[in-house]
Structure formats: structure tokens, C-alpha cells
Short mmCIF file of C-alpha atoms and ligand atoms in Angstrom, two decimals:
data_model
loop_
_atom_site.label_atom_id
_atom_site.label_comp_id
_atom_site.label_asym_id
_atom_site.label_seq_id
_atom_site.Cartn_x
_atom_site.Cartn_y
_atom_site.Cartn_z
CA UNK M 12 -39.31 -9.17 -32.32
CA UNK M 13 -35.50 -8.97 -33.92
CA UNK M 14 -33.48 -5.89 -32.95
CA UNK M 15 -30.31 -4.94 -34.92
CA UNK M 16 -27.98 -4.84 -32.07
CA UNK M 17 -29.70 -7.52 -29.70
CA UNK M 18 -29.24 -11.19 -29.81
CA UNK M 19 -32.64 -12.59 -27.72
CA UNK M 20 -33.10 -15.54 -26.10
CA UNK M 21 -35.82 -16.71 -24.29
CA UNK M 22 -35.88 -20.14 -22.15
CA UNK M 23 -37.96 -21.22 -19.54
CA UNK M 24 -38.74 -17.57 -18.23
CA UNK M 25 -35.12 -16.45 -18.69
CA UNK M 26 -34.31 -13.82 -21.39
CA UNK M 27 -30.75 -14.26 -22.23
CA UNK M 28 -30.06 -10.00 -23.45
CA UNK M 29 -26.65 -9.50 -25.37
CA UNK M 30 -25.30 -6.20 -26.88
CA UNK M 31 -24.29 -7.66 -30.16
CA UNK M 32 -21.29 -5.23 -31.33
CA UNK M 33 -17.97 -6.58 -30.50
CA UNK M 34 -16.27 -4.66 -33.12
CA UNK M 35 -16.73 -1.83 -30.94
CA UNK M 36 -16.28 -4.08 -27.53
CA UNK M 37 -20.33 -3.75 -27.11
CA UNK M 38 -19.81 0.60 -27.08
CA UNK M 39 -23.50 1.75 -26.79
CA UNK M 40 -23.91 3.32 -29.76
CA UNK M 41 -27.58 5.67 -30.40
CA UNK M 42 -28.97 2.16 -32.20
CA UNK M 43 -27.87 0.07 -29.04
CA UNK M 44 -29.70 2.52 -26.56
CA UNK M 45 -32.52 2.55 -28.79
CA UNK M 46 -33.24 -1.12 -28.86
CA UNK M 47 -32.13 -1.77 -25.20
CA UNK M 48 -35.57 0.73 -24.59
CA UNK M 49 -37.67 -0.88 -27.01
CA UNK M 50 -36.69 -3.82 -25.49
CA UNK M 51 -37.14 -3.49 -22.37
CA UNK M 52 -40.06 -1.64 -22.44
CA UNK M 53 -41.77 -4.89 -24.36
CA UNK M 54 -40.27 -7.35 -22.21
CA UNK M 55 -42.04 -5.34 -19.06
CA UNK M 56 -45.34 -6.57 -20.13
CA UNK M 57 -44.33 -10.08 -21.42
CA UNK M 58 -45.36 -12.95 -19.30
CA UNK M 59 -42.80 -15.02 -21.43
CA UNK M 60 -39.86 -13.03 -19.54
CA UNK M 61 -39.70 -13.24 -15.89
CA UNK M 62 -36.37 -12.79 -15.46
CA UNK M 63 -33.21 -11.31 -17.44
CA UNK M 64 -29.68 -11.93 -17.97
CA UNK M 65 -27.91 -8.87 -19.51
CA UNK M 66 -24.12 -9.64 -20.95
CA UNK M 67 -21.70 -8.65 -24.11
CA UNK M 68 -20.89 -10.21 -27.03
CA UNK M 69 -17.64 -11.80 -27.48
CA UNK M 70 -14.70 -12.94 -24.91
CA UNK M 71 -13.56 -9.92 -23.81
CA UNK M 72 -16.12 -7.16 -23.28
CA UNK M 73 -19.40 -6.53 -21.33
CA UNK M 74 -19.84 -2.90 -22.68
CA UNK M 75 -16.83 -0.63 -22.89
CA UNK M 76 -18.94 2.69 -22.99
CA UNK M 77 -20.81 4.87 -24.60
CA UNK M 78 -19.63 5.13 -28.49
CA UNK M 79 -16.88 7.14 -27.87
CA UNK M 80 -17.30 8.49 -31.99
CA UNK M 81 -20.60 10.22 -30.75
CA UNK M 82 -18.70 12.73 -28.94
CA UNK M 83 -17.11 14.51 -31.57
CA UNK M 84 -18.05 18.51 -31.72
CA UNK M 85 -21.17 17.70 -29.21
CA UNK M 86 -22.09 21.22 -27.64
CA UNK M 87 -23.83 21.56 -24.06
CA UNK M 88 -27.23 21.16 -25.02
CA UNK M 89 -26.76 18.26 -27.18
CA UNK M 90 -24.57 16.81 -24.48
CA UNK M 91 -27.27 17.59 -21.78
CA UNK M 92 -30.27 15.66 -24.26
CA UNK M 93 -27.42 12.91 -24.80
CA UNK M 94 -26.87 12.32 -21.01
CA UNK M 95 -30.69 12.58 -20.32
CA UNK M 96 -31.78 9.97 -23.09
CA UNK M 97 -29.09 7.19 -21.80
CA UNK M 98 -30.52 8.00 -18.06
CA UNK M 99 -34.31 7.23 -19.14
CA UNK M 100 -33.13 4.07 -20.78
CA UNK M 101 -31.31 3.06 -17.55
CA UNK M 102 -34.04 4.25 -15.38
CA UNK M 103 -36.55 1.69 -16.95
CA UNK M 104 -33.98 -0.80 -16.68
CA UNK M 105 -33.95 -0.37 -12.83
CA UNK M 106 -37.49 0.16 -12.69
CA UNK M 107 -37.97 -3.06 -15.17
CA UNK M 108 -40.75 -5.58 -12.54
CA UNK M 109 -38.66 -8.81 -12.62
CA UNK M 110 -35.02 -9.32 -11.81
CA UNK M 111 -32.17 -7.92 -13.99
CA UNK M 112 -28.79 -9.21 -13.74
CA UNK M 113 -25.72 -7.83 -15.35
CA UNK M 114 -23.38 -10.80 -16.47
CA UNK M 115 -20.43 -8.84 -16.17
CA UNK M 116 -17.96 -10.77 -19.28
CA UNK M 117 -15.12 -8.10 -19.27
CA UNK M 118 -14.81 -4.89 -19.69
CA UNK M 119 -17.65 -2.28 -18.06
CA UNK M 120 -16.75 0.88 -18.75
CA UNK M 121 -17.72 4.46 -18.56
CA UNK M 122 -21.28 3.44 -19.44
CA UNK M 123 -21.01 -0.27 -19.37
CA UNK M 124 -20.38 0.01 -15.59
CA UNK M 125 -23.54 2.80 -15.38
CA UNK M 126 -25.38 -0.08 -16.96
CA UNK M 127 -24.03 -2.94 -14.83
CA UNK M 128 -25.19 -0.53 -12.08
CA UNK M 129 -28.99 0.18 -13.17
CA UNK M 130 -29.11 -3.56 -13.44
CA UNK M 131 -31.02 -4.85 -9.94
CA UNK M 132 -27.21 -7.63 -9.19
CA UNK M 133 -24.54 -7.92 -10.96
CA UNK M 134 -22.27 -11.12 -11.64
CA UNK M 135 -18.80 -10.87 -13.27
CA UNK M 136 -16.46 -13.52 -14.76
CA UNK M 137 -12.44 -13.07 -13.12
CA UNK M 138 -11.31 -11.20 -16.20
CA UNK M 139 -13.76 -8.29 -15.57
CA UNK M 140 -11.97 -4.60 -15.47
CA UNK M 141 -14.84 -1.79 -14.32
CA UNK M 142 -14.09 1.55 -14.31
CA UNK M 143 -15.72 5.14 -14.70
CA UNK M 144 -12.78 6.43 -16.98
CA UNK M 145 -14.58 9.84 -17.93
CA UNK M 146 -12.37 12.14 -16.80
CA UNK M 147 -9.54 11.08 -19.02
CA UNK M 148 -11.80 12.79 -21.94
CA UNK M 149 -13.24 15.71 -19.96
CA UNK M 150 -16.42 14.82 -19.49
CA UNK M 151 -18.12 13.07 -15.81
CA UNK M 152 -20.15 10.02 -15.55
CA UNK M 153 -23.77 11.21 -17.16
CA UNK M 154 -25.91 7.55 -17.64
CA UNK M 155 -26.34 7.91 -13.64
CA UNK M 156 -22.57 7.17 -11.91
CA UNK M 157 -22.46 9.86 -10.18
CA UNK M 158 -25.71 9.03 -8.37
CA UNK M 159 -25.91 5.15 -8.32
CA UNK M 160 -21.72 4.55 -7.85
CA UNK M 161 -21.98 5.76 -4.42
CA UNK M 162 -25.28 4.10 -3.29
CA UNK M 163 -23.68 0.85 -3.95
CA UNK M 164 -20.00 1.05 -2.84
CA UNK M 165 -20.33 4.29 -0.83
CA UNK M 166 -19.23 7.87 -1.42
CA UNK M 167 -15.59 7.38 -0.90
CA UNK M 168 -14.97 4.56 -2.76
CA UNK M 169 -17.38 5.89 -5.55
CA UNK M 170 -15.32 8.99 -5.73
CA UNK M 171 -11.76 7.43 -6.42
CA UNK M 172 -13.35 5.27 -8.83
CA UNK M 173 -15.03 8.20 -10.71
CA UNK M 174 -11.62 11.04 -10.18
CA UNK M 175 -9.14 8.85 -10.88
CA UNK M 176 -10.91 7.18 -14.12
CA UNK M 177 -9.24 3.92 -12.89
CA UNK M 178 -9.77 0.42 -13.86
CA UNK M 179 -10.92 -2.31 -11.11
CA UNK M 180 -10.54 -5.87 -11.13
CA UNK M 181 -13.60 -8.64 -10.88
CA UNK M 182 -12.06 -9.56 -7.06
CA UNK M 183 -11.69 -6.07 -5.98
CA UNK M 184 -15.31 -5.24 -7.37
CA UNK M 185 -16.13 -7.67 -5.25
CA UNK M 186 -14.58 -7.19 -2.20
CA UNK M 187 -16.27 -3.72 -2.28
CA UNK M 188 -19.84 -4.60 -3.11
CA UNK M 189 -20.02 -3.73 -6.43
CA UNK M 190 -20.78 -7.61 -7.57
CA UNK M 191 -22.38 -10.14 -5.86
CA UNK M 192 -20.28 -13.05 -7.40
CA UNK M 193 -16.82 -14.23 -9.21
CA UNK M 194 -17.26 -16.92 -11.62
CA UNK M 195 -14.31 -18.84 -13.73
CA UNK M 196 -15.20 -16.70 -17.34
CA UNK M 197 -16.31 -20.50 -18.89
CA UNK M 198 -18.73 -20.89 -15.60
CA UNK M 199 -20.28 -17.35 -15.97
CA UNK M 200 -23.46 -17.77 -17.77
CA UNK M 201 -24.26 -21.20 -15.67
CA UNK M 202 -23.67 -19.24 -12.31
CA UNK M 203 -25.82 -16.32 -13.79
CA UNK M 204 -28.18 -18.69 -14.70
CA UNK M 205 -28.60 -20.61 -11.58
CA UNK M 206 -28.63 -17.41 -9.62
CA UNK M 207 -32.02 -16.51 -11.53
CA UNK M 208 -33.59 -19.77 -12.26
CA UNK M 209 -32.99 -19.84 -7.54
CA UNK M 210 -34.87 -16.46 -7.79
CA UNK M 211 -37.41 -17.39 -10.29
CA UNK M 212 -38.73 -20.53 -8.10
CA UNK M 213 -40.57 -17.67 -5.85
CA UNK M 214 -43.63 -15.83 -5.87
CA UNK M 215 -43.61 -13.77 -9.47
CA UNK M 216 -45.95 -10.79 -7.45
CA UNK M 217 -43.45 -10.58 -4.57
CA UNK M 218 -40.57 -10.08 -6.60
CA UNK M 219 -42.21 -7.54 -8.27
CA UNK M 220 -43.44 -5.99 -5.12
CA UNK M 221 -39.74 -6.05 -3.37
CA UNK M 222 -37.89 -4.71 -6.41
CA UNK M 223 -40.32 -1.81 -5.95
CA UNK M 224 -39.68 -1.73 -2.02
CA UNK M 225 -35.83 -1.64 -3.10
CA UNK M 226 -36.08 1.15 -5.44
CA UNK M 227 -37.56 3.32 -2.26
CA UNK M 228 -34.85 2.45 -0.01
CA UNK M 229 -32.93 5.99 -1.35
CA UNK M 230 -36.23 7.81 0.47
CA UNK M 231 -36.24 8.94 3.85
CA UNK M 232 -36.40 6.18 5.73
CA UNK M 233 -39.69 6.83 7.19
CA UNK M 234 -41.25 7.15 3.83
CA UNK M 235 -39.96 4.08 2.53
CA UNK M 236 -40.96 2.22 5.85
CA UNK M 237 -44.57 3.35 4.55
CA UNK M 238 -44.39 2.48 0.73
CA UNK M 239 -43.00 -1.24 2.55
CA UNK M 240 -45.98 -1.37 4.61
CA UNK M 241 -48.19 -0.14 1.63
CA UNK M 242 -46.41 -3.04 -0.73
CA UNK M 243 -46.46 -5.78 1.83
CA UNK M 244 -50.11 -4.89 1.58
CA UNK M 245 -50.54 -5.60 -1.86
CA UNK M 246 -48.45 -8.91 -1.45
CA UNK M 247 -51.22 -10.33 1.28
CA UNK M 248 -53.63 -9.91 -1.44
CA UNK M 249 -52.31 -12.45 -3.84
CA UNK M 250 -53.21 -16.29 -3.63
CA UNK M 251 -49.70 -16.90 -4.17
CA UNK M 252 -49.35 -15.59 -0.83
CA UNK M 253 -52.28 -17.63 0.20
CA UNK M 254 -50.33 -20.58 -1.50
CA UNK M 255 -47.09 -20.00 -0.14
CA UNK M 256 -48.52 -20.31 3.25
CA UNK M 257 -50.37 -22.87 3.13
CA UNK M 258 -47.81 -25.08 1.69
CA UNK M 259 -45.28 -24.19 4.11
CA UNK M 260 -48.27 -25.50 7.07
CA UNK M 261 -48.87 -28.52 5.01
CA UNK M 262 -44.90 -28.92 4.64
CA UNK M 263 -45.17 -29.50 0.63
CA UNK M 264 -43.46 -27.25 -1.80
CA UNK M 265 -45.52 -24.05 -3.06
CA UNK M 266 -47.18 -23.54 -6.52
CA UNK M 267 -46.72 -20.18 -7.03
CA UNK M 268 -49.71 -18.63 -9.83
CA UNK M 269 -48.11 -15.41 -10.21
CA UNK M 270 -51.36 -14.18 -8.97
N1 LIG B 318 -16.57 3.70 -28.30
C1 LIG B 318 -16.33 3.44 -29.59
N2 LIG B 318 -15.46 2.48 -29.99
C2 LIG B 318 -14.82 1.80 -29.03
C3 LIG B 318 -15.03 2.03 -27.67
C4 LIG B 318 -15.96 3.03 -27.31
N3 LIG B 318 -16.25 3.30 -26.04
N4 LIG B 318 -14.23 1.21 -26.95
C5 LIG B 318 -13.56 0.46 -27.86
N5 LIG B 318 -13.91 0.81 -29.11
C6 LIG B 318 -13.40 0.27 -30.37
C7 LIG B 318 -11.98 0.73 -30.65
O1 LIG B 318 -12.00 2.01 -31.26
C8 LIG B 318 -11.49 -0.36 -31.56
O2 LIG B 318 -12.02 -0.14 -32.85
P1 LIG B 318 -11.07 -0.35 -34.17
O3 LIG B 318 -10.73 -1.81 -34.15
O4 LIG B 318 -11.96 0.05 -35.30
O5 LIG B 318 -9.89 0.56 -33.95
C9 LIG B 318 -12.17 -1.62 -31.02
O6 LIG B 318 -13.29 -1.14 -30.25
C10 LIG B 318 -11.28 -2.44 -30.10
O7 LIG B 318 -10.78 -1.60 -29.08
P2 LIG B 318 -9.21 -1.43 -28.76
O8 LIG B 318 -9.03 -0.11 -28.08
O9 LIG B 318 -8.41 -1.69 -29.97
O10 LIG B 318 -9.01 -2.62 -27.74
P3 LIG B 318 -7.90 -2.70 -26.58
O11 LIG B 318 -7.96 -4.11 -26.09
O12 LIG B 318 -6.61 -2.15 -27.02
O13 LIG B 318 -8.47 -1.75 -25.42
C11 LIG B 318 -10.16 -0.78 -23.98
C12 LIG B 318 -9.69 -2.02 -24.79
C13 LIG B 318 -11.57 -1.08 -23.48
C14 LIG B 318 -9.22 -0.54 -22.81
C15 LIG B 318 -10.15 0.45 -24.92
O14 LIG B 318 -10.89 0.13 -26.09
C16 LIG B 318 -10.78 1.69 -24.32
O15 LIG B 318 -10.18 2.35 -23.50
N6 LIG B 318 -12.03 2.02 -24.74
C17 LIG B 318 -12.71 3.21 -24.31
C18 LIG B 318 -13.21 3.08 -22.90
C19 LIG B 318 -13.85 4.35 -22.44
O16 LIG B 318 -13.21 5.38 -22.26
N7 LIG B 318 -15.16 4.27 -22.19
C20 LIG B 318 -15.90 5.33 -21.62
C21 LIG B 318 -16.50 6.22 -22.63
S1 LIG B 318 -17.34 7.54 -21.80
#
């Protein structure tokens, strides 16, 4: 499967994902949203990807937005579709069953940071700038910063970010939750890498089952005490779970199925 925007690479369960437009710093152009999907919704079903590292082409960009070009003389309604079709793609990127990193190689912006966001961690080298800068062309956040800014950094921080349009550095999108680690930029992809291939060592079903807890932890909590209990259900019906035990009481490393 080649896609004309994607560069794909697939290595011992680990897709390696990068937006392949540096001319326009990785901007995510109508093609770029349309193979991300397409993408995506293959790779959902592909026991060849269990895991997936999502970065930028080039030195100095992650994604710096949505194609800025696409905004010319775009009226309400087409602006409403435009902010709905980015959302869907995002949505299955959240929703995707096995671990998504963002490997955050410079500039996430305006879109770039909704996408870092709809990714399930995100990583970032020390030269990474993130920033909703919207407002400086009259428009808001539409691929879903409005909504998932402030459920990872909280509402105050989320609105400063998102009002005043201003860029944040790799340490101070750290300090506030908004990446899980810093890496030198030459020791990003290795510390991406090792992050997932840690992850990857566990039960395939139960990371699939806790992403899905995750995504209910914006219910009521009462409700998404329920779906857990439902979900940790499904997890005691797996022999990995069977397997997992069992090795731990016969103190010798698990083989986990993925069944
Ligand atoms: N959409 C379309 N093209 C973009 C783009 C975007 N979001 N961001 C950058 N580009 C293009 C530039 O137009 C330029 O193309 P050119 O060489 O044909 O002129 C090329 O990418 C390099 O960008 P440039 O602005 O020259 O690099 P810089 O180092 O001076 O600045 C940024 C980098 C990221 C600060 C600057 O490009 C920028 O502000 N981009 C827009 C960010 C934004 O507002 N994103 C949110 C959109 S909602």
C-alpha cells in the first residue's frame, strides 16, 4: 500500500508514519488528511502493525497546520464540512486499537498540535514550538483543540494557549503535561522507539482494552467505572490473561498470544 504523502515503515510491529511534505513544513493539505484516513483505517485491522510512531518529514517540522492555501474565499458551510472532515480523521486516530505516539520533530501547529493531541502520548525532540495560532487568521481551533487542549493541560492553560495563538517550547510542553518526554532532536526516534517497543512487550488484547477504558474517562465517572468493569471483563477472557498469570506464579516471563 504506497500513499502519496506517507512514507511507511513497518518493523517488528512498529509502523514508523511520516507526513512527507516538507516544502510546506508537513501543512495537512486535503491529500495528507485523505491518506492519514486511509491509512489508518487499514492499519486498524493489520496484525502487521501493533503499534505506531507518527512524526514529520525533515529537521524542522512535525506538522505546521492545516494548508493554510485551503482557506482562501472558504464560506461557513464549506468551513463547517472542512472542520468536520479533519475531526473524523482525528477521531479514528484516537480511537485507532494499538498505541499511537506523536514524535513531536518541531513545529506542531494549529493542526499539527490537534494531531499531536488525538495521538494516545506524545514525545517531542528540544527544538519543538506547539502552538494553537488560529486566532492570528480569524478562525478557532476546529480539528478538536478546543475540546482535547483542555482535557490534557486543563482549561486555563488550554485557554492562553488557544487566545493568545502563542508558541510553546518542548520543556514548557512538558512541564505542563502536554508531552510525556524531551529527547536531544538526534535521540528522538530511538526514545520514541523504545517507549513503544516497552509497551509492545504486553498483552496486545489489554492494550486494546485500556485504550478503550481511556477514551471513557471524559464520561461521568460512574459510567466509565462501568464500561472499566465491563472491559476488565473482556480482558479475563483472553489466555493471554491466563498466560500472564501463570507466568508471573511460575516466576518466568509471559508469552503473550494476543489472544
Ligand atoms: N500551510 C501552507 N503552507 C505552509 C504552512 C501552512 N500551514 N506553514 C508553512 N508553509 C509553507 C510556507 O508558505 C513556505 O512555503 P514557500 O517556501 O513556498 O514560501 C514554507 O512552508 C516554509 O515556511 P516559512 O514560513 O518560510 O518558514 P519559517 O521558518 O519562516 O516559519 C512557521 C515557520 C511555522 C513559523 C511559519 O511557516 C508559519 O507560521 N506557518 C503557519 C502556521 C500556522 O498558522 N498554522 C496554523 C494554520 S490554522
Amino acid at each position: 500500500m504506497t500513499f502519496q504523502t506517507l512514507d511507511v515503515a513497518v518493523d517488528d510491529g512498529m509502523a514508523t508514519v511520516t507526513i512527507d511534505q516538507p516544502d510546506t513544513l508537513n501543512a495537512l493539505s486535503r491529500q495528507v488528511m485523505n491518506d492519514l484516513d486511509a491509512w489508518f483505517a487499514w492499519a486498524a485491522a493489520a496484525p502487521v502493525v501493533e503499534g505506531v510512531l507518527l512524526t514529520g518529514a525533515g529537521p524542522k517540522s512535525f506538522v505546521a497546520g492545516a494548508d493554510i492555501k485551503q482557506f482562501k474565499d472558504m464560506g461557513p458551510e464549506e468551513g463547517k464540512a472542512f472542520a468536520e472532515r479533519g475531526q473524523a480523521v482525528f477521531s479514528r486516530i484516537e480511537r485507532f486499537p494499538k498505541p499511537v505516539i506523536a514524535v513531536v520533530n518541531g513545529f506542531a501547529l494549529g493542526g499539527g498540535s490537534e494531531l499531536a493531541l488525538a495521538c494516545h502520548m506524545r514525545v517531542a525532540s528540544k527544538n519543538a514550538r506547539f502552538g494553537q495560532p488560529e486566532v492570528n487568521l480569524g478562525i478557532i481551533p476546529g480539528y478538536g483543540g478546543t475540546q482535547r487542549l483542555p482535557r490534557i493541560v486543563g482549561k486555563g492553560l488550554a485557554t492562553e494557549l488557544v487566545l493568545t495563538g502563542e508558541m510553546i517550547s518542548a520543556d514548557r510542553a512538558y512541564e505542563i503535561g502536554l508531552v510525556n518526554h524531551v529527547f536531544e532532536p538526534e535521540d528522538l526516534m530511538e526514545g520514541a522507539r523504545k517507549l513503544l517497543r516497552g509497551i509492545l512487550t504486553k498483552a496486545p488484547r489489554a492494550l486494546t482494552l485500556t485504550l478503550e477504558a481511556l477514551a471513557a474517562s471524559d464520561l461521568p465517572v460512574e459510567r466509565g467505572l462501568q464500561y472499566e468493569a465491563a472491559l476488565f471483563g473482556q480482558a479475563c477472557a483472553t489466555e493471554d490473561f491466563e498466560e500472564g498469570v501463570d507466568a508471573f506464579l511460575g516466576r518466568r516471563q509471559p508469552e503473550f498470544k494476543g489472544r
